[in-house]
mmCIF file of C-alpha atoms in Angstrom:
data_model
loop_
_atom_site.group_PDB
_atom_site.id
_atom_site.type_symbol
_atom_site.label_atom_id
_atom_site.label_comp_id
_atom_site.label_asym_id
_atom_site.label_seq_id
_atom_site.Cartn_x
_atom_site.Cartn_y
_atom_site.Cartn_z
ATOM 1 C CA UNK A 81 -108.354 57.307 26.293
ATOM 2 C CA UNK A 82 -111.227 59.657 25.523
ATOM 3 C CA UNK A 83 -113.504 57.483 27.677
ATOM 4 C CA UNK A 84 -111.044 57.648 30.574
ATOM 5 C CA UNK A 85 -110.841 61.431 30.316
ATOM 6 C CA UNK A 86 -114.627 61.676 30.103
ATOM 7 C CA UNK A 87 -115.100 59.386 33.116
ATOM 8 C CA UNK A 88 -112.547 61.358 35.144
ATOM 9 C CA UNK A 89 -114.256 64.620 34.175
ATOM 10 C CA UNK A 90 -117.651 63.216 35.201
ATOM 11 C CA UNK A 91 -116.285 62.037 38.536
ATOM 12 C CA UNK A 92 -114.790 65.453 39.149
ATOM 13 C CA UNK A 93 -117.940 67.235 38.057
ATOM 14 C CA UNK A 94 -119.972 65.636 40.826
ATOM 15 C CA UNK A 95 -117.341 66.065 43.510
ATOM 16 C CA UNK A 96 -116.797 69.007 46.059
ATOM 17 C CA UNK A 97 -114.596 71.187 48.730
ATOM 18 C CA UNK A 98 -114.783 73.096 52.081
ATOM 19 C CA UNK A 99 -115.499 76.494 53.731
ATOM 20 C CA UNK A 100 -116.779 79.787 52.449
ATOM 21 C CA UNK A 101 -116.828 80.433 48.754
ATOM 22 C CA UNK A 102 -115.494 77.572 46.622
ATOM 23 C CA UNK A 103 -116.117 79.192 43.274
ATOM 24 C CA UNK A 104 -115.375 82.751 42.261
ATOM 25 C CA UNK A 105 -115.238 84.737 39.054
ATOM 26 C CA UNK A 106 -113.778 82.986 35.961
ATOM 27 C CA UNK A 107 -109.991 82.879 35.959
ATOM 28 C CA UNK A 108 -109.572 83.467 39.695
ATOM 29 C CA UNK A 109 -107.742 81.398 42.321
ATOM 30 C CA UNK A 110 -108.862 80.747 45.876
ATOM 31 C CA UNK A 111 -106.346 79.365 48.361
ATOM 32 C CA UNK A 112 -107.608 78.221 51.768
ATOM 33 C CA UNK A 113 -105.581 76.966 54.685
ATOM 34 C CA UNK A 114 -107.732 75.583 57.497
ATOM 35 C CA UNK A 115 -106.960 74.218 60.930
ATOM 36 C CA UNK A 116 -109.341 72.926 63.565
ATOM 37 C CA UNK A 117 -109.321 70.446 66.408
ATOM 38 C CA UNK A 118 -109.021 67.412 64.146
ATOM 39 C CA UNK A 119 -107.692 68.494 60.798
ATOM 40 C CA UNK A 120 -105.256 70.675 58.861
ATOM 41 C CA UNK A 121 -106.124 71.250 55.236
ATOM 42 C CA UNK A 122 -105.014 73.176 52.190
ATOM 43 C CA UNK A 123 -107.231 73.910 49.198
ATOM 44 C CA UNK A 124 -106.199 75.638 45.987
ATOM 45 C CA UNK A 125 -109.097 76.113 43.594
ATOM 46 C CA UNK A 126 -109.166 77.662 40.140
ATOM 47 C CA UNK A 127 -112.532 78.933 38.925
ATOM 48 C CA UNK A 128 -112.992 77.695 35.387
ATOM 49 C CA UNK A 129 -116.311 79.530 35.173
ATOM 50 C CA UNK A 130 -118.627 81.186 37.649
ATOM 51 C CA UNK A 131 -120.155 77.752 38.306
ATOM 52 C CA UNK A 132 -117.153 75.386 38.248
ATOM 53 C CA UNK A 133 -113.798 75.228 39.961
ATOM 54 C CA UNK A 134 -111.006 72.673 39.887
ATOM 55 C CA UNK A 135 -108.094 72.293 42.235
ATOM 56 C CA UNK A 136 -106.124 70.397 44.805
ATOM 57 C CA UNK A 137 -106.852 69.523 48.418
ATOM 58 C CA UNK A 138 -104.499 68.165 51.049
ATOM 59 C CA UNK A 139 -105.742 67.003 54.448
ATOM 60 C CA UNK A 140 -103.877 65.868 57.506
ATOM 61 C CA UNK A 141 -106.013 64.222 60.183
ATOM 62 C CA UNK A 142 -104.023 64.573 63.369
ATOM 63 C CA UNK A 143 -105.850 61.993 65.474
ATOM 64 C CA UNK A 144 -105.412 59.114 63.051
ATOM 65 C CA UNK A 145 -102.188 60.517 61.624
ATOM 66 C CA UNK A 146 -103.270 60.050 58.032
ATOM 67 C CA UNK A 147 -102.930 62.274 55.014
ATOM 68 C CA UNK A 148 -105.166 62.666 52.003
ATOM 69 C CA UNK A 149 -104.231 64.290 48.678
ATOM 70 C CA UNK A 150 -107.049 64.886 46.216
ATOM 71 C CA UNK A 151 -107.815 66.476 42.926
ATOM 72 C CA UNK A 152 -111.002 68.318 43.714
ATOM 73 C CA UNK A 153 -113.820 69.970 41.832
ATOM 74 C CA UNK A 154 -116.699 72.146 42.924
ATOM 75 C CA UNK A 155 -119.946 73.010 41.219
ATOM 76 C CA UNK A 156 -122.422 75.742 42.052
ATOM 77 C CA UNK A 157 -125.761 73.964 41.777
ATOM 78 C CA UNK A 158 -127.857 77.064 42.356
ATOM 79 C CA UNK A 159 -127.507 80.633 43.540
ATOM 80 C CA UNK A 160 -130.363 82.713 44.876
ATOM 81 C CA UNK A 161 -129.782 86.446 44.452
ATOM 82 C CA UNK A 162 -132.289 88.642 46.213
ATOM 83 C CA UNK A 163 -132.186 92.365 46.918
ATOM 84 C CA UNK A 164 -130.761 91.873 50.416
ATOM 85 C CA UNK A 165 -129.795 88.205 50.452
ATOM 86 C CA UNK A 166 -127.612 85.713 48.680
ATOM 87 C CA UNK A 167 -127.813 81.941 49.095
ATOM 88 C CA UNK A 168 -125.790 79.201 47.416
ATOM 89 C CA UNK A 169 -125.938 75.459 47.020
ATOM 90 C CA UNK A 170 -122.584 73.852 46.192
ATOM 91 C CA UNK A 171 -121.465 70.304 45.657
ATOM 92 C CA UNK A 172 -117.852 69.327 45.690
ATOM 93 C CA UNK A 173 -115.670 66.271 45.765
ATOM 94 C CA UNK A 174 -112.283 64.801 45.199
ATOM 95 C CA UNK A 175 -110.374 61.740 44.138
ATOM 96 C CA UNK A 176 -106.891 60.907 45.321
ATOM 97 C CA UNK A 177 -104.846 58.867 47.733
ATOM 98 C CA UNK A 178 -104.639 58.489 51.493
ATOM 99 C CA UNK A 179 -101.509 57.440 53.348
ATOM 100 C CA UNK A 180 -100.949 56.418 56.932
ATOM 101 C CA UNK A 181 -98.162 55.056 59.086
ATOM 102 C CA UNK A 182 -100.265 55.014 62.236
ATOM 103 C CA UNK A 183 -101.050 51.955 64.394
ATOM 104 C CA UNK A 184 -101.514 48.853 62.287
ATOM 105 C CA UNK A 185 -100.784 50.828 59.110
ATOM 106 C CA UNK A 186 -97.255 50.475 57.792
ATOM 107 C CA UNK A 187 -96.839 53.232 55.226
ATOM 108 C CA UNK A 188 -100.168 52.115 53.802
ATOM 109 C CA UNK A 189 -101.533 53.935 50.774
ATOM 110 C CA UNK A 190 -105.167 53.629 49.685
ATOM 111 C CA UNK A 191 -107.287 55.274 47.010
ATOM 112 C CA UNK A 192 -109.470 57.933 48.622
ATOM 113 C CA UNK A 193 -112.472 60.042 47.711
ATOM 114 C CA UNK A 194 -114.695 62.589 49.336
ATOM 115 C CA UNK A 195 -118.025 64.178 48.494
ATOM 116 C CA UNK A 196 -119.503 67.291 50.016
ATOM 117 C CA UNK A 197 -122.706 69.328 49.907
ATOM 118 C CA UNK A 198 -122.876 72.862 51.255
ATOM 119 C CA UNK A 199 -125.636 75.418 51.559
ATOM 120 C CA UNK A 200 -125.066 78.977 52.741
ATOM 121 C CA UNK A 201 -127.217 82.080 53.049
ATOM 122 C CA UNK A 202 -126.331 85.568 54.177
ATOM 123 C CA UNK A 203 -127.298 89.170 54.232
ATOM 124 C CA UNK A 204 -125.209 92.006 55.630
ATOM 125 C CA UNK A 205 -126.117 91.157 59.224
ATOM 126 C CA UNK A 206 -126.662 87.407 59.398
ATOM 127 C CA UNK A 207 -124.918 84.341 58.032
ATOM 128 C CA UNK A 208 -125.746 80.644 58.126
ATOM 129 C CA UNK A 209 -124.387 77.531 56.451
ATOM 130 C CA UNK A 210 -124.667 73.759 56.542
ATOM 131 C CA UNK A 211 -122.122 71.321 55.200
ATOM 132 C CA UNK A 212 -122.150 67.522 54.970
ATOM 133 C CA UNK A 213 -119.068 65.573 53.912
ATOM 134 C CA UNK A 214 -118.381 61.914 53.378
ATOM 135 C CA UNK A 215 -114.830 60.604 53.101
ATOM 136 C CA UNK A 216 -113.807 57.112 52.067
ATOM 137 C CA UNK A 217 -110.121 56.302 52.339
ATOM 138 C CA UNK A 218 -110.307 52.524 52.039
ATOM 139 C CA UNK A 219 -109.067 50.695 55.120
ATOM 140 C CA UNK A 220 -107.542 53.850 56.568
ATOM 141 C CA UNK A 221 -110.741 55.825 57.151
ATOM 142 C CA UNK A 222 -114.424 55.850 56.317
ATOM 143 C CA UNK A 223 -116.629 58.494 57.863
ATOM 144 C CA UNK A 224 -119.329 61.121 57.639
ATOM 145 C CA UNK A 225 -119.217 64.565 59.203
ATOM 146 C CA UNK A 226 -121.463 67.597 59.207
ATOM 147 C CA UNK A 227 -121.043 71.214 60.167
ATOM 148 C CA UNK A 228 -123.336 74.132 60.901
ATOM 149 C CA UNK A 229 -122.159 77.723 61.015
ATOM 150 C CA UNK A 230 -124.060 80.798 62.131
ATOM 151 C CA UNK A 231 -122.888 84.364 62.424
ATOM 152 C CA UNK A 232 -123.854 87.933 63.118
ATOM 153 C CA UNK A 233 -122.086 91.111 62.054
ATOM 154 C CA UNK A 234 -121.825 93.505 65.022
ATOM 155 C CA UNK A 235 -121.696 96.421 62.581
ATOM 156 C CA UNK A 236 -122.498 96.835 58.920
ATOM 157 C CA UNK A 237 -119.294 97.801 57.169
ATOM 158 C CA UNK A 238 -119.094 99.530 53.831
ATOM 159 C CA UNK A 239 -117.309 98.213 50.778
ATOM 160 C CA UNK A 240 -113.559 98.153 51.302
ATOM 161 C CA UNK A 241 -113.723 98.442 55.097
ATOM 162 C CA UNK A 242 -112.735 95.796 57.610
ATOM 163 C CA UNK A 243 -115.666 93.408 58.058
ATOM 164 C CA UNK A 244 -116.078 91.509 61.320
ATOM 165 C CA UNK A 245 -118.379 88.614 62.123
ATOM 166 C CA UNK A 246 -119.052 86.857 65.401
ATOM 167 C CA UNK A 247 -119.571 83.229 64.468
ATOM 168 C CA UNK A 248 -120.310 79.824 65.927
ATOM 169 C CA UNK A 249 -119.343 76.537 64.320
ATOM 170 C CA UNK A 250 -120.857 73.247 65.407
ATOM 171 C CA UNK A 251 -119.189 70.085 64.159
ATOM 172 C CA UNK A 252 -120.606 66.600 64.290
ATOM 173 C CA UNK A 253 -117.832 64.081 63.767
ATOM 174 C CA UNK A 254 -119.071 60.810 65.256
ATOM 175 C CA UNK A 255 -115.652 59.201 64.834
ATOM 176 C CA UNK A 256 -113.677 61.889 66.689
ATOM 177 C CA UNK A 257 -111.998 60.079 69.569
ATOM 178 C CA UNK A 258 -112.247 62.843 72.181
ATOM 179 C CA UNK A 259 -115.930 63.639 71.573
ATOM 180 C CA UNK A 260 -117.588 60.213 71.790
ATOM 181 C CA UNK A 261 -120.158 61.214 69.182
ATOM 182 C CA UNK A 262 -120.901 64.567 70.790
ATOM 183 C CA UNK A 263 -120.915 67.913 69.052
ATOM 184 C CA UNK A 264 -117.921 70.240 69.010
ATOM 185 C CA UNK A 265 -118.771 73.907 69.586
ATOM 186 C CA UNK A 266 -116.332 76.496 68.299
ATOM 187 C CA UNK A 267 -117.047 80.200 68.713
ATOM 188 C CA UNK A 268 -114.842 82.216 66.404
ATOM 189 C CA UNK A 269 -114.317 85.612 64.814
ATOM 190 C CA UNK A 270 -114.222 86.130 61.089
ATOM 191 C CA UNK A 271 -112.446 89.126 59.605
ATOM 192 C CA UNK A 272 -112.134 90.103 56.017
ATOM 193 C CA UNK A 273 -110.762 93.001 54.112
ATOM 194 C CA UNK A 274 -109.947 93.109 50.449
ATOM 195 C CA UNK A 275 -109.028 89.661 49.196
ATOM 196 C CA UNK A 276 -108.058 88.171 52.549
ATOM 197 C CA UNK A 277 -110.291 86.439 55.080
ATOM 198 C CA UNK A 278 -109.129 85.173 58.470
ATOM 199 C CA UNK A 279 -111.041 83.121 61.054
ATOM 200 C CA UNK A 280 -109.808 82.629 64.613
ATOM 201 C CA UNK A 281 -111.567 80.607 67.298
ATOM 202 C CA UNK A 282 -111.319 78.231 70.226
ATOM 203 C CA UNK A 283 -113.430 75.119 70.682
ATOM 204 C CA UNK A 284 -115.020 73.505 73.730
ATOM 205 C CA UNK A 285 -112.420 70.753 73.176
ATOM 206 C CA UNK A 286 -109.834 73.452 73.947
ATOM 207 C CA UNK A 287 -108.470 73.420 70.426
ATOM 208 C CA UNK A 288 -107.683 76.352 68.167
ATOM 209 C CA UNK A 289 -109.466 77.110 64.918
ATOM 210 C CA UNK A 290 -107.459 79.176 62.460
ATOM 211 C CA UNK A 291 -108.407 79.575 58.814
ATOM 212 C CA UNK A 292 -107.001 81.851 56.135
ATOM 213 C CA UNK A 293 -108.464 82.360 52.696
ATOM 214 C CA UNK A 294 -106.864 84.453 49.959
ATOM 215 C CA UNK A 295 -108.177 85.190 46.507
ATOM 216 C CA UNK A 296 -106.235 86.399 43.505
ATOM 217 C CA UNK B 37 -97.186 149.874 12.762
ATOM 218 C CA UNK B 38 -94.545 147.421 13.973
ATOM 219 C CA UNK B 39 -95.986 147.710 17.458
ATOM 220 C CA UNK B 40 -99.500 147.021 16.104
ATOM 221 C CA UNK B 41 -98.345 143.831 14.342
ATOM 222 C CA UNK B 42 -96.413 142.720 17.410
ATOM 223 C CA UNK B 43 -99.516 143.169 19.606
ATOM 224 C CA UNK B 44 -101.735 141.468 16.991
ATOM 225 C CA UNK B 45 -99.345 138.534 16.712
ATOM 226 C CA UNK B 46 -99.154 138.266 20.489
ATOM 227 C CA UNK B 47 -102.941 138.341 20.872
ATOM 228 C CA UNK B 48 -103.342 135.740 18.100
ATOM 229 C CA UNK B 49 -100.885 133.432 19.837
ATOM 230 C CA UNK B 50 -102.649 133.870 23.176
ATOM 231 C CA UNK B 51 -106.089 133.258 21.658
ATOM 232 C CA UNK B 52 -104.765 130.281 19.694
ATOM 233 C CA UNK B 53 -103.420 128.806 22.903
ATOM 234 C CA UNK B 54 -106.737 129.153 24.783
ATOM 235 C CA UNK B 55 -108.625 126.303 23.089
ATOM 236 C CA UNK B 56 -105.552 124.103 23.378
ATOM 237 C CA UNK B 57 -105.362 124.709 27.114
ATOM 238 C CA UNK B 58 -109.098 124.166 27.437
ATOM 239 C CA UNK B 59 -108.737 120.824 25.665
ATOM 240 C CA UNK B 60 -105.905 119.850 27.990
ATOM 241 C CA UNK B 61 -107.874 120.609 31.132
ATOM 242 C CA UNK B 62 -111.182 119.160 29.922
ATOM 243 C CA UNK B 63 -111.895 116.099 32.037
ATOM 244 C CA UNK B 64 -111.689 112.887 30.052
ATOM 245 C CA UNK B 65 -115.053 111.558 31.192
ATOM 246 C CA UNK B 66 -117.161 109.016 29.372
ATOM 247 C CA UNK B 67 -120.600 107.644 30.003
ATOM 248 C CA UNK B 68 -121.620 106.471 33.469
ATOM 249 C CA UNK B 69 -123.629 103.278 33.823
ATOM 250 C CA UNK B 70 -125.647 102.722 36.980
ATOM 251 C CA UNK B 71 -126.293 99.088 37.738
ATOM 252 C CA UNK B 72 -128.598 97.929 40.489
ATOM 253 C CA UNK B 73 -127.802 94.312 41.314
ATOM 254 C CA UNK B 74 -129.355 91.599 43.449
ATOM 255 C CA UNK B 75 -127.259 89.623 45.903
ATOM 256 C CA UNK B 76 -124.682 92.317 46.706
ATOM 257 C CA UNK B 77 -124.382 91.530 50.408
ATOM 258 C CA UNK B 78 -120.866 90.270 51.072
ATOM 259 C CA UNK B 79 -117.830 92.522 50.639
ATOM 260 C CA UNK B 80 -115.478 89.582 50.153
ATOM 261 C CA UNK B 81 -117.633 88.097 47.394
ATOM 262 C CA UNK B 82 -118.379 91.431 45.725
ATOM 263 C CA UNK B 83 -114.634 91.730 45.036
ATOM 264 C CA UNK B 84 -115.434 89.550 42.030
ATOM 265 C CA UNK B 85 -117.278 92.505 40.457
ATOM 266 C CA UNK B 86 -114.219 94.678 41.030
ATOM 267 C CA UNK B 87 -111.898 92.101 39.453
ATOM 268 C CA UNK B 88 -114.157 91.622 36.442
ATOM 269 C CA UNK B 89 -114.515 95.369 35.842
ATOM 270 C CA UNK B 90 -110.759 95.886 36.084
ATOM 271 C CA UNK B 91 -110.333 93.435 33.220
ATOM 272 C CA UNK B 92 -112.382 95.658 30.875
ATOM 273 C CA UNK B 93 -110.426 98.235 28.871
ATOM 274 C CA UNK B 94 -113.610 100.330 28.451
ATOM 275 C CA UNK B 95 -113.903 100.964 32.195
ATOM 276 C CA UNK B 96 -112.250 104.071 33.607
ATOM 277 C CA UNK B 97 -113.484 103.853 37.180
ATOM 278 C CA UNK B 98 -116.267 102.336 39.249
ATOM 279 C CA UNK B 99 -117.889 102.547 42.632
ATOM 280 C CA UNK B 100 -119.627 99.757 44.526
ATOM 281 C CA UNK B 101 -122.149 100.524 47.233
ATOM 282 C CA UNK B 102 -123.379 97.608 49.329
ATOM 283 C CA UNK B 103 -126.063 99.707 51.006
ATOM 284 C CA UNK B 104 -127.789 100.840 47.815
ATOM 285 C CA UNK B 105 -126.753 97.639 45.966
ATOM 286 C CA UNK B 106 -125.439 99.814 43.168
ATOM 287 C CA UNK B 107 -122.416 99.532 40.915
ATOM 288 C CA UNK B 108 -121.623 102.801 39.141
ATOM 289 C CA UNK B 109 -119.334 102.264 36.170
ATOM 290 C CA UNK B 110 -117.641 105.230 34.506
ATOM 291 C CA UNK B 111 -116.429 104.470 31.009
ATOM 292 C CA UNK B 112 -113.444 105.981 29.289
ATOM 293 C CA UNK B 113 -114.278 108.753 26.855
ATOM 294 C CA UNK B 114 -115.428 107.310 23.557
ATOM 295 C CA UNK B 115 -115.920 103.791 24.952
ATOM 296 C CA UNK B 116 -119.202 101.972 25.349
ATOM 297 C CA UNK B 117 -120.593 98.849 26.990
ATOM 298 C CA UNK B 118 -123.997 97.605 25.939
ATOM 299 C CA UNK B 119 -126.535 96.276 28.446
ATOM 300 C CA UNK B 120 -125.893 92.676 27.418
ATOM 301 C CA UNK B 121 -122.168 92.983 28.167
ATOM 302 C CA UNK B 122 -122.828 94.723 31.483
ATOM 303 C CA UNK B 123 -125.269 91.953 32.423
ATOM 304 C CA UNK B 124 -122.662 89.319 31.521
ATOM 305 C CA UNK B 125 -120.008 90.991 33.686
ATOM 306 C CA UNK B 126 -122.360 91.123 36.663
ATOM 307 C CA UNK B 127 -123.608 87.554 36.083
ATOM 308 C CA UNK B 128 -120.063 86.151 35.808
ATOM 309 C CA UNK B 129 -119.275 87.918 39.074
ATOM 310 C CA UNK B 130 -122.138 85.989 40.655
ATOM 311 C CA UNK B 131 -124.976 88.514 40.783
ATOM 312 C CA UNK B 132 -128.232 89.322 39.034
ATOM 313 C CA UNK B 133 -129.187 92.572 37.365
ATOM 314 C CA UNK B 134 -132.170 94.484 38.691
ATOM 315 C CA UNK B 135 -131.812 97.545 36.460
ATOM 316 C CA UNK B 136 -129.344 99.391 34.238
ATOM 317 C CA UNK B 137 -129.545 103.150 33.699
ATOM 318 C CA UNK B 138 -127.161 105.499 31.939
ATOM 319 C CA UNK B 139 -126.226 109.168 32.049
#
């Protein structure tokens, strides 16, 4: 039993999640609800320490009509704190199940896992991030995706004010049916104030991006 | 004579009340710690510092300035936080200490 717990803990320790900040101060919760052209997801992460978080992730992939439920964990590999810059390297991952009733699948359920690496860097004017994610959901899905984000703040807001960023997200999802291996470009606006962050955008595939992140 | 004692008693009561009033109006201010931190760039992320400081009973008030990268922490009267504890609070919030000064 101890071995099983240890193995599960090790698997979780090397796994990872999505968007923005995955790990916060010890004892905090981060809840993220994300929607883009392909996917709707929900993440709830509890920061066990300032380097580890554990939680739950649900994904619904609209194109293939399949759902993934995972126990997820994130780890802050390294943080660079400079006088006017912060950069982070995260890894994250999850273990769970995928279900689909689409096409040849008849209420099929498969074990599923994902792994993710993310790097971000920002100062008060500029933001950039790169994320690579691999998902294996048995016979239902198996694919790699990557995402680049870049942003600029049109004004430098003080602590407690409304912060606004003009951002661009570029997704590479080779398996996305409507893109034929091409990139998806999504300009969007990011707003945050207090413990709430909202992102709203519209892609070149004419699909809406809408993300909300709340911390408590 | 009665008038003299009445005036004396009245004056004594007034004078006795003065220090009491002064004590009531004296601001209950403790030490202020000035922390200069590295990595304070994102308002959303810096909220972690706020949350961590609010958990400390020693802290009366604080001010975060993203421009100067400073966190000014005012302690309650009679309370103290040593440099090691302040560094731990800032580190757990995700930042690095550049300097700590006190007044």
